[in-house]
Short mmCIF file of C-alpha atoms in Angstrom, two decimals:
data_model
loop_
_atom_site.label_atom_id
_atom_site.label_comp_id
_atom_site.label_asym_id
_atom_site.label_seq_id
_atom_site.Cartn_x
_atom_site.Cartn_y
_atom_site.Cartn_z
CA ARG A 1 110.94 102.44 107.82
CA LYS A 2 108.26 100.07 106.75
CA GLU A 3 106.14 101.45 103.81
CA VAL A 4 102.83 100.69 106.06
CA GLU A 5 103.09 100.96 109.80
CA GLN A 6 100.56 99.72 112.12
CA ASP A 7 100.65 99.37 115.89
CA PRO A 8 100.31 95.63 116.35
CA GLY A 9 98.59 95.43 119.61
CA PRO A 10 96.74 93.53 120.95
CA PHE A 11 93.93 95.63 121.72
CA ASN A 12 92.01 93.80 124.22
CA VAL A 13 88.42 95.45 124.74
CA PRO A 14 85.01 94.58 126.42
CA GLU A 15 82.20 93.88 124.26
CA GLY A 16 80.09 97.36 123.58
CA ALA A 17 83.59 99.30 123.63
CA THR A 18 84.54 101.55 120.63
CA VAL A 19 88.08 100.85 119.39
CA ALA A 20 90.31 102.76 116.72
CA PHE A 21 93.12 101.48 114.83
CA ASN A 22 95.67 103.83 112.88
CA CYS A 23 98.12 103.40 110.26
CA THR A 24 100.50 105.30 108.51
CA TYR A 25 102.04 105.07 104.83
CA SER A 26 105.30 106.55 103.51
CA ASN A 27 104.24 106.66 99.87
CA SER A 28 102.52 110.03 99.35
CA ALA A 29 101.76 109.20 95.62
CA SER A 30 99.53 106.25 96.79
CA GLN A 31 96.21 106.33 95.50
CA SER A 32 93.85 103.37 96.83
CA PHE A 33 93.80 102.31 100.43
CA PHE A 34 91.80 99.33 102.28
CA TRP A 35 91.11 97.66 105.45
CA TYR A 36 91.21 93.92 105.41
CA ARG A 37 90.32 91.31 108.22
CA GLN A 38 92.24 88.33 108.64
CA ASP A 39 91.00 85.65 111.11
CA CYS A 40 93.31 82.99 112.61
CA ARG A 41 94.92 80.61 109.66
CA LYS A 42 92.62 81.93 107.23
CA GLU A 43 93.29 84.33 104.33
CA PRO A 44 92.77 88.05 104.47
CA LYS A 45 89.32 89.36 103.50
CA LEU A 46 88.38 92.93 102.33
CA LEU A 47 86.63 94.96 105.52
CA MET A 48 85.99 97.97 103.46
CA SER A 49 87.53 100.54 101.11
CA VAL A 50 88.84 103.64 102.42
CA TYR A 51 87.65 107.08 100.47
CA SER A 52 89.08 110.39 100.72
CA SER A 53 85.79 111.76 101.85
CA GLY A 54 85.80 109.14 104.73
CA ASN A 55 83.21 106.22 104.71
CA GLU A 56 81.03 104.22 106.88
CA ASP A 57 79.56 100.70 106.75
CA GLY A 58 77.43 99.87 109.85
CA ARG A 59 79.71 99.83 112.72
CA PHE A 60 82.78 100.48 110.84
CA THR A 61 84.15 103.89 110.13
CA ALA A 62 87.26 104.53 107.86
CA GLN A 63 89.04 107.98 107.57
CA LEU A 64 91.74 109.14 105.19
CA ASN A 65 94.36 112.13 105.92
CA ARG A 66 96.27 112.50 102.77
CA ALA A 67 98.38 115.27 104.14
CA SER A 68 99.39 113.38 107.13
CA GLN A 69 99.53 110.12 105.14
CA TYR A 70 97.33 108.41 107.90
CA ILE A 71 94.42 106.04 107.75
CA SER A 72 92.16 105.06 110.78
CA LEU A 73 89.60 102.41 111.11
CA LEU A 74 87.01 102.88 114.12
CA ILE A 75 84.74 99.99 115.14
CA ARG A 76 81.92 100.88 117.33
CA ASP A 77 79.84 98.66 119.79
CA SER A 78 82.40 96.03 119.38
CA LYS A 79 80.96 92.28 119.20
CA LEU A 80 82.91 89.16 120.16
CA SER A 81 83.03 88.16 116.54
CA ASP A 82 84.96 91.16 115.56
CA SER A 83 88.14 89.53 117.28
CA ALA A 84 90.50 89.27 114.44
CA THR A 85 93.65 91.07 112.77
CA TYR A 86 92.88 94.04 110.94
CA LEU A 87 95.29 94.99 108.29
CA CYS A 88 95.88 98.10 106.77
CA VAL A 89 96.52 98.06 102.86
CA VAL A 90 97.98 100.88 100.56
CA ASN A 91 98.36 100.71 97.03
CA MET A 92 101.91 101.82 96.11
CA ARG A 93 102.72 103.40 92.66
CA GLY A 94 105.45 101.77 90.97
CA SER A 95 107.96 102.83 88.44
CA SER A 96 105.60 101.34 85.63
CA ASN A 97 103.00 103.67 87.32
CA THR A 98 100.48 100.83 88.39
CA GLY A 99 100.25 99.73 91.87
CA LYS A 100 101.47 97.00 94.09
CA LEU A 101 99.35 96.51 97.42
CA ILE A 102 101.40 96.75 100.50
CA PHE A 103 100.20 95.38 104.00
CA GLY A 104 100.75 96.56 107.34
CA GLN A 105 101.85 94.14 109.92
CA GLY A 106 98.41 93.88 111.16
CA THR A 107 96.62 95.20 114.43
CA THR A 108 95.17 92.25 116.72
CA LEU A 109 92.01 92.97 118.32
CA GLN A 110 90.37 90.76 121.13
CA VAL A 111 86.85 91.58 122.28
CA LYS A 112 86.20 90.02 125.60
CA PRO A 113 82.88 89.26 127.10
CA GLY B 1 85.34 79.33 89.61
CA ALA B 2 83.86 82.00 92.02
CA GLY B 3 87.19 82.74 94.03
CA VAL B 4 90.84 82.48 93.88
CA SER B 5 92.28 78.88 94.05
CA GLN B 6 95.59 77.83 95.27
CA SER B 7 97.16 74.55 95.07
CA PRO B 8 98.33 72.62 96.96
CA ARG B 9 97.08 73.70 100.65
CA TYR B 10 99.73 72.12 102.44
CA LYS B 11 103.33 71.40 100.93
CA VAL B 12 106.06 69.50 103.25
CA ALA B 13 109.43 69.97 101.37
CA LYS B 14 112.61 68.57 102.39
CA ARG B 15 115.35 71.06 102.43
CA GLY B 16 117.13 71.50 98.90
CA GLN B 17 113.79 70.37 97.05
CA ASP B 18 112.17 72.51 94.33
CA VAL B 19 108.61 73.26 94.90
CA ALA B 20 105.98 74.88 92.71
CA LEU B 21 102.85 76.51 94.05
CA ARG B 22 99.80 77.10 91.59
CA CYS B 23 97.37 79.98 91.61
CA ASP B 24 94.22 80.23 89.64
CA PRO B 25 92.74 83.81 89.82
CA ILE B 26 89.21 85.00 89.54
CA SER B 27 88.24 84.95 85.80
CA GLY B 28 89.17 88.07 84.02
CA HIS B 29 90.89 89.84 86.85
CA VAL B 30 94.35 91.50 85.42
CA SER B 31 96.34 91.89 88.59
CA LEU B 32 97.94 88.91 90.45
CA PHE B 33 99.83 89.16 93.48
CA TRP B 34 102.31 86.75 95.34
CA TYR B 35 102.64 87.23 99.01
CA GLN B 36 104.54 85.42 101.97
CA GLN B 37 103.12 85.50 105.34
CA ALA B 38 105.20 84.40 108.65
CA LEU B 39 103.28 83.55 111.73
CA GLY B 40 102.32 86.79 113.48
CA GLN B 41 103.28 89.04 110.57
CA GLY B 42 101.42 90.79 107.87
CA PRO B 43 101.36 89.48 104.28
CA GLU B 44 104.86 90.51 102.71
CA PHE B 45 104.69 91.31 99.04
CA LEU B 46 106.66 89.45 96.77
CA THR B 47 105.55 90.02 93.24
CA TYR B 48 102.87 91.00 91.05
CA PHE B 49 101.49 90.89 87.40
CA GLN B 50 99.30 92.70 85.15
CA ASN B 51 98.08 90.10 82.56
CA GLU B 52 101.15 88.13 81.69
CA ALA B 53 103.68 91.02 82.57
CA GLN B 54 105.62 90.92 85.75
CA LEU B 55 105.55 94.42 86.66
CA ASP B 56 107.28 94.07 90.07
CA LYS B 57 109.57 91.41 91.63
CA SER B 58 111.19 93.55 94.10
CA GLY B 59 109.71 91.62 97.11
CA LEU B 60 111.36 88.21 95.98
CA PRO B 61 113.75 87.22 98.81
CA SER B 62 116.57 85.62 96.51
CA ASP B 63 117.04 84.29 93.10
CA ARG B 64 115.84 80.80 94.11
CA PHE B 65 112.37 82.61 93.74
CA PHE B 66 110.61 82.84 90.42
CA ALA B 67 107.08 83.48 89.31
CA GLU B 68 105.37 83.50 86.14
CA ARG B 69 102.05 83.80 84.64
CA PRO B 70 102.52 82.94 80.99
CA GLU B 71 99.06 83.19 79.66
CA GLY B 72 97.89 85.92 81.73
CA SER B 73 95.65 83.63 84.00
CA VAL B 74 97.14 80.88 86.02
CA SER B 75 100.27 81.78 87.85
CA THR B 76 103.09 79.62 89.40
CA LEU B 77 105.74 80.56 92.25
CA LYS B 78 108.71 78.40 91.94
CA ILE B 79 111.05 78.07 94.68
CA GLN B 80 114.32 76.24 93.97
CA ARG B 81 116.71 74.57 96.88
CA THR B 82 114.31 75.33 99.65
CA GLN B 83 115.65 76.43 102.94
CA GLN B 84 113.82 76.30 106.15
CA GLU B 85 113.43 79.95 106.25
CA ASP B 86 111.21 79.67 103.32
CA SER B 87 108.52 77.85 105.60
CA ALA B 88 105.63 80.22 105.51
CA VAL B 89 101.97 80.77 104.10
CA TYR B 90 102.23 81.71 100.59
CA LEU B 91 99.06 83.82 99.54
CA CYS B 92 97.96 84.75 96.02
CA ALA B 93 95.63 87.53 95.13
CA SER B 94 93.57 88.74 92.23
CA ALA B 95 92.20 92.06 91.44
CA ARG B 96 89.83 93.33 88.39
CA ALA B 97 92.27 96.46 88.02
CA SER B 98 95.46 97.88 89.18
CA ASN B 99 94.07 99.82 91.87
CA THR B 100 90.96 97.96 92.92
CA GLU B 101 90.51 95.76 96.14
CA ALA B 102 91.86 92.29 95.83
CA PHE B 103 90.57 88.88 96.65
CA PHE B 104 92.67 86.06 98.17
CA GLY B 105 93.31 82.37 97.87
CA GLN B 106 93.28 80.20 101.04
CA GLY B 107 97.03 80.01 100.78
CA THR B 108 99.65 77.18 100.52
CA ARG B 109 101.40 76.39 103.83
CA LEU B 110 105.03 75.38 103.01
CA THR B 111 107.12 73.70 105.68
CA VAL B 112 110.76 72.73 104.76
CA VAL B 113 112.07 70.34 107.08
#
């Protein structure tokens, strides 16, 4: 089982739609969680951190469920420019008690006009 | 510089050749990560450093891969006797601390022929 799992998609949605991505992680001791966005042939860029209480940034909402070891990202009112791959990232605790960042496979979103 | 810088951006190596990939992290960032990304996949963890200490190298695929960060700043990923399966984008990221978000360089695209 991979340490961080995502549905690779692709998710094809019309402009204006609401879309949700899910991610599960295996290490219950994980402490930090992030969503990154990666455009084709570009490096990943931070979209938002994920906090225990959930957090929102404009049209984007991230949720964390520690009991189920589950992270989600909700995008409202999708724009064409949201088309990208969304990567779930978890900070894993290692034997040295410091974390390494583990990425999921990524979920591809294609927003159509 | 303002961001993470990687060089070279592109590298073509003949099978069996040794290569060295360089990463200049953001100044003052303690954590440094190396990832390997194949087409259509998420970044796969290779190794990470906290300052000059290599805390985890569990992702290095074979003993042909070696990474160092001797002064806790610039890092080099070396691949000896390159094979075709080593062809990928190698991404470097740095973070201010061990559980904060990481910032990526543009990557080095390695093609082994």
